[in-house]
Amino acid sequence: MTKFNESKTPWKSDKWYTSPWNFAPEVRDQMSFSKNIQFHDVTLRDGEQQSGLVFNKDQKVALAEKLAELGIHRIEAGMPAVSPQDAAAITEINKRNLGPKIFSFARCMKDDIKRSVDCGVKNVVMEVPSSRHLIEYAYKWSFEKAIELSIESTLYARDNGMYVSFFTIDGTRADIDDYMKMVKAIAKDGHMDELTIVDTFGGLNPHAVPYLVKKVKEEIKKPLGIHVHDDYGMGSALTIMALASGVDIAHTSISACGERAGNASYEDVALGLLTLYGVDTGLKYEKIYPLAEYFRKVSGLHVRQNRGIVGPDIAKIESGIVASWFKNVDGIAPLELSPYLYSLTGHPDTEVVIGKLSGIPTVEIYLDQLGLKAKNDEQAMEIVMKVKERALENLRLLTLGEFEEIARKVIGA
């Protein structure tokens, strides 16, 4: 069950310090979070659609286990129709009773449903194109055929005991009347246990989300999910906006992997909800960074070094000004330097590094670490200038050994 932070200062705790404006009544009055927000992880299906990303069966099982340890509520384990290996991975993950609900992924086709049933899963995401233009151009179907196939296959899934998440491809580029015609037809004549609004090409802007969710909720009295791609770098923001509008289920992936620009990042959404909105979804947040590290190891993919939350270098300080702040607040008020403690996500703590932007405070920190001391400010500044020269020469940070070499030559020790 989702927990809401009711403290007097939800923007400030012993682990985070964000903006009090986030919790102004005029801001909060616009939000309507579900009391049961769930993360639906798509790494093993949509995530693997990222070009060049391949997981074998053992890696998929291991990732599912780590997602379960983190507390992810639902895992989309794959699409059986892709390969026998994918079907075997889904079957094995389902057998392990890890805790999260396990879903397979299927087209609105009876044969795909049968494959899912054969894997032993009880939950299925069923996709169908829902924009008339994509149906006619990409699938060469009529709009009516898409509806007919969806009715037939969703009923078949229901009759085989499956919980059906109806997944409307390209729903955000559909004409709203067409879109509502389709989902209402499936709800009435076919079957859906929940509806997923899908921004397949990441073309929705955040301010349009509440309008779309409101329109759908007026007609469909089922749990709602949101599945967003990150083509404009706003996938996580769109997902949070949807959750704040009353959507129940967030489709996310590890470190935003996925087709083209990827999916919404669960790391961004989960930590954002906790610290910026006061919404605790029950994840074990301290496992966030270790999972990101493991994912990079098994996938061979890299994230931007300073990417928020999961970037390996986000806790490194090079600027001399910020290093001086660090000296003053270290051990006293660490949240003056970041919106949350890095330990909250299991990330290594703040570290001052040596480079072109370093100043006297950094030199003092490292001299102290080496048991050395400059005789005066002029000597300390000489070390700073030689550090800058070396950094420019090598176009990188300096190692401790390189710094020590410079410092000993200047000090004469």
mmCIF file of N, CA, C and O in Angstrom, residues 75-158:
data_model
loop_
_atom_site.group_PDB
_atom_site.id
_atom_site.type_symbol
_atom_site.label_atom_id
_atom_site.label_comp_id
_atom_site.label_asym_id
_atom_site.label_seq_id
_atom_site.Cartn_x
_atom_site.Cartn_y
_atom_site.Cartn_z
ATOM 1 N N ILE A 75 6.469 -7.658 -12.745
ATOM 2 C CA ILE A 75 7.553 -7.844 -13.700
ATOM 3 C C ILE A 75 6.992 -8.386 -15.004
ATOM 4 O O ILE A 75 6.334 -9.433 -15.018
ATOM 5 N N GLU A 76 7.238 -7.660 -16.080
ATOM 6 C CA GLU A 76 6.877 -8.129 -17.422
ATOM 7 C C GLU A 76 8.052 -8.970 -17.903
ATOM 8 O O GLU A 76 9.074 -8.449 -18.337
ATOM 9 N N ALA A 77 7.908 -10.286 -17.824
ATOM 10 C CA ALA A 77 9.050 -11.181 -17.974
ATOM 11 C C ALA A 77 9.467 -11.426 -19.410
ATOM 12 O O ALA A 77 10.536 -11.987 -19.657
ATOM 13 N N GLY A 78 8.644 -11.011 -20.372
ATOM 14 C CA GLY A 78 9.024 -11.194 -21.767
ATOM 15 C C GLY A 78 7.847 -11.554 -22.643
ATOM 16 O O GLY A 78 6.697 -11.595 -22.192
ATOM 17 N N MET A 79 8.176 -11.830 -23.912
ATOM 18 C CA MET A 79 7.171 -12.170 -24.914
ATOM 19 C C MET A 79 7.479 -13.570 -25.437
ATOM 20 O O MET A 79 8.468 -13.770 -26.140
ATOM 21 N N PRO A 80 6.664 -14.545 -25.107
ATOM 22 C CA PRO A 80 6.961 -15.927 -25.489
ATOM 23 C C PRO A 80 7.155 -16.133 -26.989
ATOM 24 O O PRO A 80 7.940 -16.993 -27.399
ATOM 25 N N ALA A 81 6.460 -15.329 -27.798
ATOM 26 C CA ALA A 81 6.542 -15.501 -29.249
ATOM 27 C C ALA A 81 7.900 -15.119 -29.824
ATOM 28 O O ALA A 81 8.224 -15.470 -30.958
ATOM 29 N N VAL A 82 8.732 -14.404 -29.054
ATOM 30 C CA VAL A 82 10.026 -13.951 -29.570
ATOM 31 C C VAL A 82 10.953 -15.125 -29.851
ATOM 32 O O VAL A 82 11.598 -15.198 -30.894
ATOM 33 N N SER A 83 11.048 -16.061 -28.894
ATOM 34 C CA SER A 83 11.946 -17.208 -29.067
ATOM 35 C C SER A 83 11.654 -18.252 -27.995
ATOM 36 O O SER A 83 11.079 -17.931 -26.948
ATOM 37 N N PRO A 84 12.055 -19.497 -28.231
ATOM 38 C CA PRO A 84 11.920 -20.523 -27.188
ATOM 39 C C PRO A 84 12.680 -20.147 -25.918
ATOM 40 O O PRO A 84 12.243 -20.480 -24.811
ATOM 41 N N GLN A 85 13.814 -19.456 -26.067
ATOM 42 C CA GLN A 85 14.594 -19.049 -24.902
ATOM 43 C C GLN A 85 13.822 -18.044 -24.041
ATOM 44 O O GLN A 85 13.866 -18.102 -22.806
ATOM 45 N N ASP A 86 13.117 -17.128 -24.719
ATOM 46 C CA ASP A 86 12.306 -16.169 -23.964
ATOM 47 C C ASP A 86 11.182 -16.883 -23.219
ATOM 48 O O ASP A 86 10.896 -16.562 -22.061
ATOM 49 N N ALA A 87 10.546 -17.820 -23.897
ATOM 50 C CA ALA A 87 9.474 -18.577 -23.244
ATOM 51 C C ALA A 87 10.006 -19.338 -22.036
ATOM 52 O O ALA A 87 9.358 -19.396 -20.977
ATOM 53 N N ALA A 88 11.210 -19.912 -22.178
ATOM 54 C CA ALA A 88 11.812 -20.659 -21.068
ATOM 55 C C ALA A 88 12.128 -19.730 -19.900
ATOM 56 O O ALA A 88 11.947 -20.103 -18.730
ATOM 57 N N ALA A 89 12.601 -18.527 -20.197
ATOM 58 C CA ALA A 89 12.916 -17.566 -19.133
ATOM 59 C C ALA A 89 11.647 -17.159 -18.389
ATOM 60 O O ALA A 89 11.639 -17.081 -17.153
ATOM 61 N N ILE A 90 10.578 -16.893 -19.120
ATOM 62 C CA ILE A 90 9.301 -16.520 -18.499
ATOM 63 C C ILE A 90 8.812 -17.650 -17.595
ATOM 64 O O ILE A 90 8.389 -17.421 -16.459
ATOM 65 N N THR A 91 8.883 -18.869 -18.100
ATOM 66 C CA THR A 91 8.442 -20.036 -17.334
ATOM 67 C C THR A 91 9.239 -20.168 -16.038
ATOM 68 O O THR A 91 8.670 -20.392 -14.962
ATOM 69 N N GLU A 92 10.552 -20.007 -16.128
ATOM 70 C CA GLU A 92 11.413 -20.159 -14.956
ATOM 71 C C GLU A 92 11.162 -19.054 -13.936
ATOM 72 O O GLU A 92 11.089 -19.308 -12.728
ATOM 73 N N ILE A 93 11.037 -17.822 -14.421
ATOM 74 C CA ILE A 93 10.771 -16.696 -13.512
ATOM 75 C C ILE A 93 9.453 -16.910 -12.788
ATOM 76 O O ILE A 93 9.340 -16.691 -11.574
ATOM 77 N N ASN A 94 8.449 -17.353 -13.512
ATOM 78 C CA ASN A 94 7.128 -17.585 -12.920
ATOM 79 C C ASN A 94 7.175 -18.698 -11.876
ATOM 80 O O ASN A 94 6.535 -18.602 -10.817
ATOM 81 N N LYS A 95 7.957 -19.740 -12.139
ATOM 82 C CA LYS A 95 8.060 -20.878 -11.221
ATOM 83 C C LYS A 95 8.645 -20.491 -9.872
ATOM 84 O O LYS A 95 8.374 -21.123 -8.862
ATOM 85 N N ARG A 96 9.469 -19.453 -9.862
ATOM 86 C CA ARG A 96 10.241 -19.130 -8.665
ATOM 87 C C ARG A 96 9.432 -18.417 -7.584
ATOM 88 O O ARG A 96 9.929 -18.231 -6.469
ATOM 89 N N ASN A 97 8.218 -17.987 -7.916
ATOM 90 C CA ASN A 97 7.367 -17.319 -6.907
ATOM 91 C C ASN A 97 8.138 -16.218 -6.172
ATOM 92 O O ASN A 97 8.242 -16.219 -4.936
ATOM 93 N N LEU A 98 8.674 -15.284 -6.923
ATOM 94 C CA LEU A 98 9.551 -14.260 -6.371
ATOM 95 C C LEU A 98 8.830 -13.226 -5.516
ATOM 96 O O LEU A 98 9.445 -12.527 -4.727
ATOM 97 N N GLY A 99 7.529 -13.121 -5.699
ATOM 98 C CA GLY A 99 6.769 -12.114 -4.951
ATOM 99 C C GLY A 99 6.003 -11.179 -5.863
ATOM 100 O O GLY A 99 4.782 -11.023 -5.723
ATOM 101 N N PRO A 100 6.671 -10.511 -6.824
ATOM 102 C CA PRO A 100 5.937 -9.649 -7.758
ATOM 103 C C PRO A 100 5.007 -10.470 -8.654
ATOM 104 O O PRO A 100 5.241 -11.658 -8.895
ATOM 105 N N LYS A 101 3.960 -9.837 -9.147
ATOM 106 C CA LYS A 101 3.119 -10.476 -10.158
ATOM 107 C C LYS A 101 3.915 -10.571 -11.452
ATOM 108 O O LYS A 101 4.549 -9.607 -11.873
ATOM 109 N N ILE A 102 3.859 -11.728 -12.091
ATOM 110 C CA ILE A 102 4.617 -11.946 -13.326
ATOM 111 C C ILE A 102 3.664 -11.871 -14.518
ATOM 112 O O ILE A 102 2.637 -12.557 -14.551
ATOM 113 N N PHE A 103 4.027 -11.036 -15.480
ATOM 114 C CA PHE A 103 3.247 -10.854 -16.697
ATOM 115 C C PHE A 103 4.039 -11.346 -17.906
ATOM 116 O O PHE A 103 5.267 -11.220 -17.952
ATOM 117 N N SER A 104 3.319 -11.890 -18.886
ATOM 118 C CA SER A 104 3.904 -12.083 -20.205
ATOM 119 C C SER A 104 3.358 -10.979 -21.105
ATOM 120 O O SER A 104 2.452 -10.233 -20.708
ATOM 121 N N PHE A 105 3.903 -10.888 -22.305
ATOM 122 C CA PHE A 105 3.465 -9.863 -23.250
ATOM 123 C C PHE A 105 2.997 -10.561 -24.514
ATOM 124 O O PHE A 105 3.635 -11.501 -24.986
ATOM 125 N N ALA A 106 1.876 -10.088 -25.055
ATOM 126 C CA ALA A 106 1.304 -10.760 -26.219
ATOM 127 C C ALA A 106 0.638 -9.761 -27.151
ATOM 128 O O ALA A 106 0.140 -8.724 -26.723
ATOM 129 N N ARG A 107 0.651 -10.115 -28.426
ATOM 130 C CA ARG A 107 -0.190 -9.394 -29.379
ATOM 131 C C ARG A 107 -1.631 -9.867 -29.185
ATOM 132 O O ARG A 107 -1.870 -10.904 -28.569
ATOM 133 N N CYS A 108 -2.565 -9.107 -29.708
ATOM 134 C CA CYS A 108 -3.961 -9.527 -29.601
ATOM 135 C C CYS A 108 -4.233 -10.636 -30.614
ATOM 136 O O CYS A 108 -4.932 -10.466 -31.622
ATOM 137 N N MET A 109 -3.652 -11.800 -30.314
ATOM 138 C CA MET A 109 -3.773 -12.978 -31.166
ATOM 139 C C MET A 109 -3.917 -14.201 -30.267
ATOM 140 O O MET A 109 -3.206 -14.314 -29.252
ATOM 141 N N LYS A 110 -4.805 -15.101 -30.635
ATOM 142 C CA LYS A 110 -5.031 -16.283 -29.804
ATOM 143 C C LYS A 110 -3.760 -17.106 -29.610
ATOM 144 O O LYS A 110 -3.525 -17.635 -28.519
ATOM 145 N N ASP A 111 -2.955 -17.225 -30.675
ATOM 146 C CA ASP A 111 -1.753 -18.042 -30.565
ATOM 147 C C ASP A 111 -0.793 -17.467 -29.527
ATOM 148 O O ASP A 111 -0.156 -18.219 -28.776
ATOM 149 N N ASP A 112 -0.690 -16.136 -29.465
ATOM 150 C CA ASP A 112 0.164 -15.512 -28.446
ATOM 151 C C ASP A 112 -0.346 -15.792 -27.038
ATOM 152 O O ASP A 112 0.437 -16.015 -26.107
ATOM 153 N N ILE A 113 -1.656 -15.792 -26.889
ATOM 154 C CA ILE A 113 -2.240 -16.085 -25.574
ATOM 155 C C ILE A 113 -1.939 -17.515 -25.172
ATOM 156 O O ILE A 113 -1.588 -17.807 -24.018
ATOM 157 N N LYS A 114 -2.063 -18.425 -26.124
ATOM 158 C CA LYS A 114 -1.774 -19.827 -25.835
ATOM 159 C C LYS A 114 -0.324 -20.002 -25.373
ATOM 160 O O LYS A 114 -0.047 -20.754 -24.433
ATOM 161 N N ARG A 115 0.593 -19.303 -26.017
ATOM 162 C CA ARG A 115 1.997 -19.383 -25.610
ATOM 163 C C ARG A 115 2.179 -18.883 -24.170
ATOM 164 O O ARG A 115 2.964 -19.440 -23.405
ATOM 165 N N SER A 116 1.459 -17.833 -23.828
ATOM 166 C CA SER A 116 1.544 -17.305 -22.462
ATOM 167 C C SER A 116 0.988 -18.299 -21.453
ATOM 168 O O SER A 116 1.555 -18.509 -20.380
ATOM 169 N N VAL A 117 -0.132 -18.911 -21.801
ATOM 170 C CA VAL A 117 -0.728 -19.929 -20.936
ATOM 171 C C VAL A 117 0.254 -21.075 -20.725
ATOM 172 O O VAL A 117 0.424 -21.580 -19.609
ATOM 173 N N ASP A 118 0.944 -21.479 -21.783
ATOM 174 C CA ASP A 118 1.908 -22.578 -21.703
ATOM 175 C C ASP A 118 3.083 -22.240 -20.789
ATOM 176 O O ASP A 118 3.731 -23.148 -20.252
ATOM 177 N N CYS A 119 3.368 -20.944 -20.603
ATOM 178 C CA CYS A 119 4.449 -20.532 -19.704
ATOM 179 C C CYS A 119 4.021 -20.553 -18.239
ATOM 180 O O CYS A 119 4.852 -20.380 -17.342
ATOM 181 N N GLY A 120 2.721 -20.729 -18.011
ATOM 182 C CA GLY A 120 2.230 -20.837 -16.642
ATOM 183 C C GLY A 120 1.836 -19.522 -15.998
ATOM 184 O O GLY A 120 1.403 -19.514 -14.841
ATOM 185 N N VAL A 121 1.985 -18.408 -16.709
ATOM 186 C CA VAL A 121 1.658 -17.113 -16.106
ATOM 187 C C VAL A 121 0.144 -16.913 -16.075
ATOM 188 O O VAL A 121 -0.603 -17.478 -16.884
ATOM 189 N N LYS A 122 -0.287 -16.092 -15.135
ATOM 190 C CA LYS A 122 -1.713 -15.792 -14.992
ATOM 191 C C LYS A 122 -2.048 -14.356 -15.391
ATOM 192 O O LYS A 122 -3.208 -13.949 -15.324
ATOM 193 N N ASN A 123 -1.024 -13.614 -15.819
ATOM 194 C CA ASN A 123 -1.220 -12.211 -16.159
ATOM 195 C C ASN A 123 -0.599 -11.937 -17.525
ATOM 196 O O ASN A 123 0.520 -12.390 -17.803
ATOM 197 N N VAL A 124 -1.300 -11.158 -18.350
ATOM 198 C CA VAL A 124 -0.790 -10.883 -19.682
ATOM 199 C C VAL A 124 -1.069 -9.440 -20.081
ATOM 200 O O VAL A 124 -2.139 -8.897 -19.802
ATOM 201 N N VAL A 125 -0.059 -8.810 -20.677
ATOM 202 C CA VAL A 125 -0.226 -7.505 -21.310
ATOM 203 C C VAL A 125 -0.531 -7.768 -22.775
ATOM 204 O O VAL A 125 0.255 -8.426 -23.465
ATOM 205 N N MET A 126 -1.678 -7.284 -23.241
ATOM 206 C CA MET A 126 -2.108 -7.544 -24.623
ATOM 207 C C MET A 126 -2.088 -6.249 -25.420
ATOM 208 O O MET A 126 -2.819 -5.311 -25.124
ATOM 209 N N GLU A 127 -1.232 -6.206 -26.461
ATOM 210 C CA GLU A 127 -1.054 -4.982 -27.222
ATOM 211 C C GLU A 127 -1.895 -4.968 -28.497
ATOM 212 O O GLU A 127 -2.094 -6.000 -29.135
ATOM 213 N N VAL A 128 -2.357 -3.771 -28.834
ATOM 214 C CA VAL A 128 -3.030 -3.560 -30.115
ATOM 215 C C VAL A 128 -2.800 -2.110 -30.520
ATOM 216 O O VAL A 128 -2.750 -1.219 -29.658
ATOM 217 N N PRO A 129 -2.599 -1.841 -31.816
ATOM 218 C CA PRO A 129 -2.485 -0.441 -32.235
ATOM 219 C C PRO A 129 -3.821 0.271 -32.027
ATOM 220 O O PRO A 129 -4.882 -0.305 -32.285
ATOM 221 N N SER A 130 -3.779 1.513 -31.565
ATOM 222 C CA SER A 130 -5.046 2.192 -31.274
ATOM 223 C C SER A 130 -5.196 3.523 -31.994
ATOM 224 O O SER A 130 -6.228 4.176 -31.857
ATOM 225 N N SER A 131 -4.181 3.917 -32.776
ATOM 226 C CA SER A 131 -4.342 5.116 -33.601
ATOM 227 C C SER A 131 -4.680 4.661 -35.023
ATOM 228 O O SER A 131 -4.026 3.767 -35.567
ATOM 229 N N ARG A 132 -5.677 5.270 -35.597
ATOM 230 C CA ARG A 132 -6.154 4.849 -36.913
ATOM 231 C C ARG A 132 -5.030 4.874 -37.957
ATOM 232 O O ARG A 132 -4.917 3.979 -38.796
ATOM 233 N N HIS A 133 -4.170 5.904 -37.879
ATOM 234 C CA HIS A 133 -3.113 6.010 -38.891
ATOM 235 C C HIS A 133 -2.094 4.886 -38.776
ATOM 236 O O HIS A 133 -1.644 4.336 -39.786
ATOM 237 N N LEU A 134 -1.710 4.494 -37.547
ATOM 238 C CA LEU A 134 -0.761 3.399 -37.382
ATOM 239 C C LEU A 134 -1.398 2.077 -37.800
ATOM 240 O O LEU A 134 -0.749 1.231 -38.430
ATOM 241 N N ILE A 135 -2.665 1.891 -37.474
ATOM 242 C CA ILE A 135 -3.385 0.675 -37.864
ATOM 243 C C ILE A 135 -3.387 0.533 -39.386
ATOM 244 O O ILE A 135 -3.107 -0.547 -39.931
ATOM 245 N N GLU A 136 -3.665 1.629 -40.067
ATOM 246 C CA GLU A 136 -3.822 1.552 -41.527
ATOM 247 C C GLU A 136 -2.483 1.539 -42.260
ATOM 248 O O GLU A 136 -2.323 0.800 -43.238
ATOM 249 N N TYR A 137 -1.495 2.313 -41.785
ATOM 250 C CA TYR A 137 -0.216 2.383 -42.481
ATOM 251 C C TYR A 137 0.728 1.250 -42.097
ATOM 252 O O TYR A 137 1.328 0.608 -42.958
ATOM 253 N N ALA A 138 0.887 1.003 -40.806
ATOM 254 C CA ALA A 138 1.887 0.040 -40.342
ATOM 255 C C ALA A 138 1.372 -1.398 -40.334
ATOM 256 O O ALA A 138 2.135 -2.334 -40.568
ATOM 257 N N TYR A 139 0.073 -1.560 -40.047
ATOM 258 C CA TYR A 139 -0.491 -2.906 -39.943
ATOM 259 C C TYR A 139 -1.294 -3.318 -41.169
ATOM 260 O O TYR A 139 -1.590 -4.501 -41.346
ATOM 261 N N LYS A 140 -1.684 -2.318 -41.979
ATOM 262 C CA LYS A 140 -2.512 -2.573 -43.162
ATOM 263 C C LYS A 140 -3.850 -3.206 -42.780
ATOM 264 O O LYS A 140 -4.390 -4.053 -43.491
ATOM 265 N N TRP A 141 -4.384 -2.815 -41.628
ATOM 266 C CA TRP A 141 -5.689 -3.271 -41.166
ATOM 267 C C TRP A 141 -6.682 -2.118 -41.285
ATOM 268 O O TRP A 141 -6.301 -0.959 -41.445
ATOM 269 N N SER A 142 -7.933 -2.461 -41.134
ATOM 270 C CA SER A 142 -8.940 -1.430 -40.913
ATOM 271 C C SER A 142 -9.055 -1.194 -39.408
ATOM 272 O O SER A 142 -8.657 -2.046 -38.603
ATOM 273 N N PHE A 143 -9.587 -0.048 -39.034
ATOM 274 C CA PHE A 143 -9.788 0.258 -37.623
ATOM 275 C C PHE A 143 -10.721 -0.769 -36.988
ATOM 276 O O PHE A 143 -10.502 -1.226 -35.859
ATOM 277 N N GLU A 144 -11.729 -1.174 -37.745
ATOM 278 C CA GLU A 144 -12.710 -2.138 -37.254
ATOM 279 C C GLU A 144 -12.061 -3.504 -36.997
ATOM 280 O O GLU A 144 -12.413 -4.200 -36.036
ATOM 281 N N LYS A 145 -11.100 -3.882 -37.871
ATOM 282 C CA LYS A 145 -10.423 -5.167 -37.676
ATOM 283 C C LYS A 145 -9.642 -5.169 -36.361
ATOM 284 O O LYS A 145 -9.621 -6.185 -35.641
ATOM 285 N N ALA A 146 -8.995 -4.056 -36.047
ATOM 286 C CA ALA A 146 -8.241 -3.962 -34.795
ATOM 287 C C ALA A 146 -9.153 -4.180 -33.596
ATOM 288 O O ALA A 146 -8.793 -4.870 -32.637
ATOM 289 N N ILE A 147 -10.338 -3.607 -33.649
ATOM 290 C CA ILE A 147 -11.300 -3.780 -32.558
ATOM 291 C C ILE A 147 -11.777 -5.226 -32.487
ATOM 292 O O ILE A 147 -11.832 -5.827 -31.401
ATOM 293 N N GLU A 148 -12.113 -5.802 -33.635
ATOM 294 C CA GLU A 148 -12.604 -7.193 -33.667
ATOM 295 C C GLU A 148 -11.568 -8.167 -33.111
ATOM 296 O O GLU A 148 -11.893 -9.065 -32.309
ATOM 297 N N LEU A 149 -10.306 -8.017 -33.560
ATOM 298 C CA LEU A 149 -9.254 -8.910 -33.067
ATOM 299 C C LEU A 149 -9.046 -8.748 -31.565
ATOM 300 O O LEU A 149 -8.805 -9.722 -30.846
ATOM 301 N N SER A 150 -9.160 -7.519 -31.092
ATOM 302 C CA SER A 150 -8.978 -7.264 -29.662
ATOM 303 C C SER A 150 -10.089 -7.893 -28.841
ATOM 304 O O SER A 150 -9.841 -8.483 -27.779
ATOM 305 N N ILE A 151 -11.310 -7.782 -29.306
ATOM 306 C CA ILE A 151 -12.444 -8.394 -28.596
ATOM 307 C C ILE A 151 -12.272 -9.901 -28.539
ATOM 308 O O ILE A 151 -12.370 -10.532 -27.466
ATOM 309 N N GLU A 152 -11.983 -10.489 -29.671
ATOM 310 C CA GLU A 152 -11.856 -11.947 -29.759
ATOM 311 C C GLU A 152 -10.725 -12.467 -28.863
ATOM 312 O O GLU A 152 -10.904 -13.428 -28.100
ATOM 313 N N SER A 153 -9.554 -11.840 -28.935
ATOM 314 C CA SER A 153 -8.391 -12.346 -28.211
ATOM 315 C C SER A 153 -8.464 -12.069 -26.709
ATOM 316 O O SER A 153 -8.024 -12.892 -25.902
ATOM 317 N N THR A 154 -9.033 -10.933 -26.329
ATOM 318 C CA THR A 154 -9.141 -10.648 -24.889
ATOM 319 C C THR A 154 -10.149 -11.585 -24.224
ATOM 320 O O THR A 154 -9.956 -11.990 -23.077
ATOM 321 N N LEU A 155 -11.211 -11.927 -24.945
ATOM 322 C CA LEU A 155 -12.159 -12.908 -24.410
ATOM 323 C C LEU A 155 -11.501 -14.277 -24.276
ATOM 324 O O LEU A 155 -11.722 -14.997 -23.286
ATOM 325 N N TYR A 156 -10.658 -14.619 -25.251
ATOM 326 C CA TYR A 156 -9.940 -15.890 -25.210
ATOM 327 C C TYR A 156 -8.993 -15.922 -24.003
ATOM 328 O O TYR A 156 -8.893 -16.934 -23.301
ATOM 329 N N ALA A 157 -8.336 -14.803 -23.756
ATOM 330 C CA ALA A 157 -7.445 -14.729 -22.602
ATOM 331 C C ALA A 157 -8.234 -14.875 -21.303
ATOM 332 O O ALA A 157 -7.830 -15.599 -20.386
ATOM 333 N N ARG A 158 -9.357 -14.185 -21.212
ATOM 334 C CA ARG A 158 -10.201 -14.292 -20.013
ATOM 335 C C ARG A 158 -10.656 -15.728 -19.805
ATOM 336 O O ARG A 158 -10.614 -16.259 -18.677
#
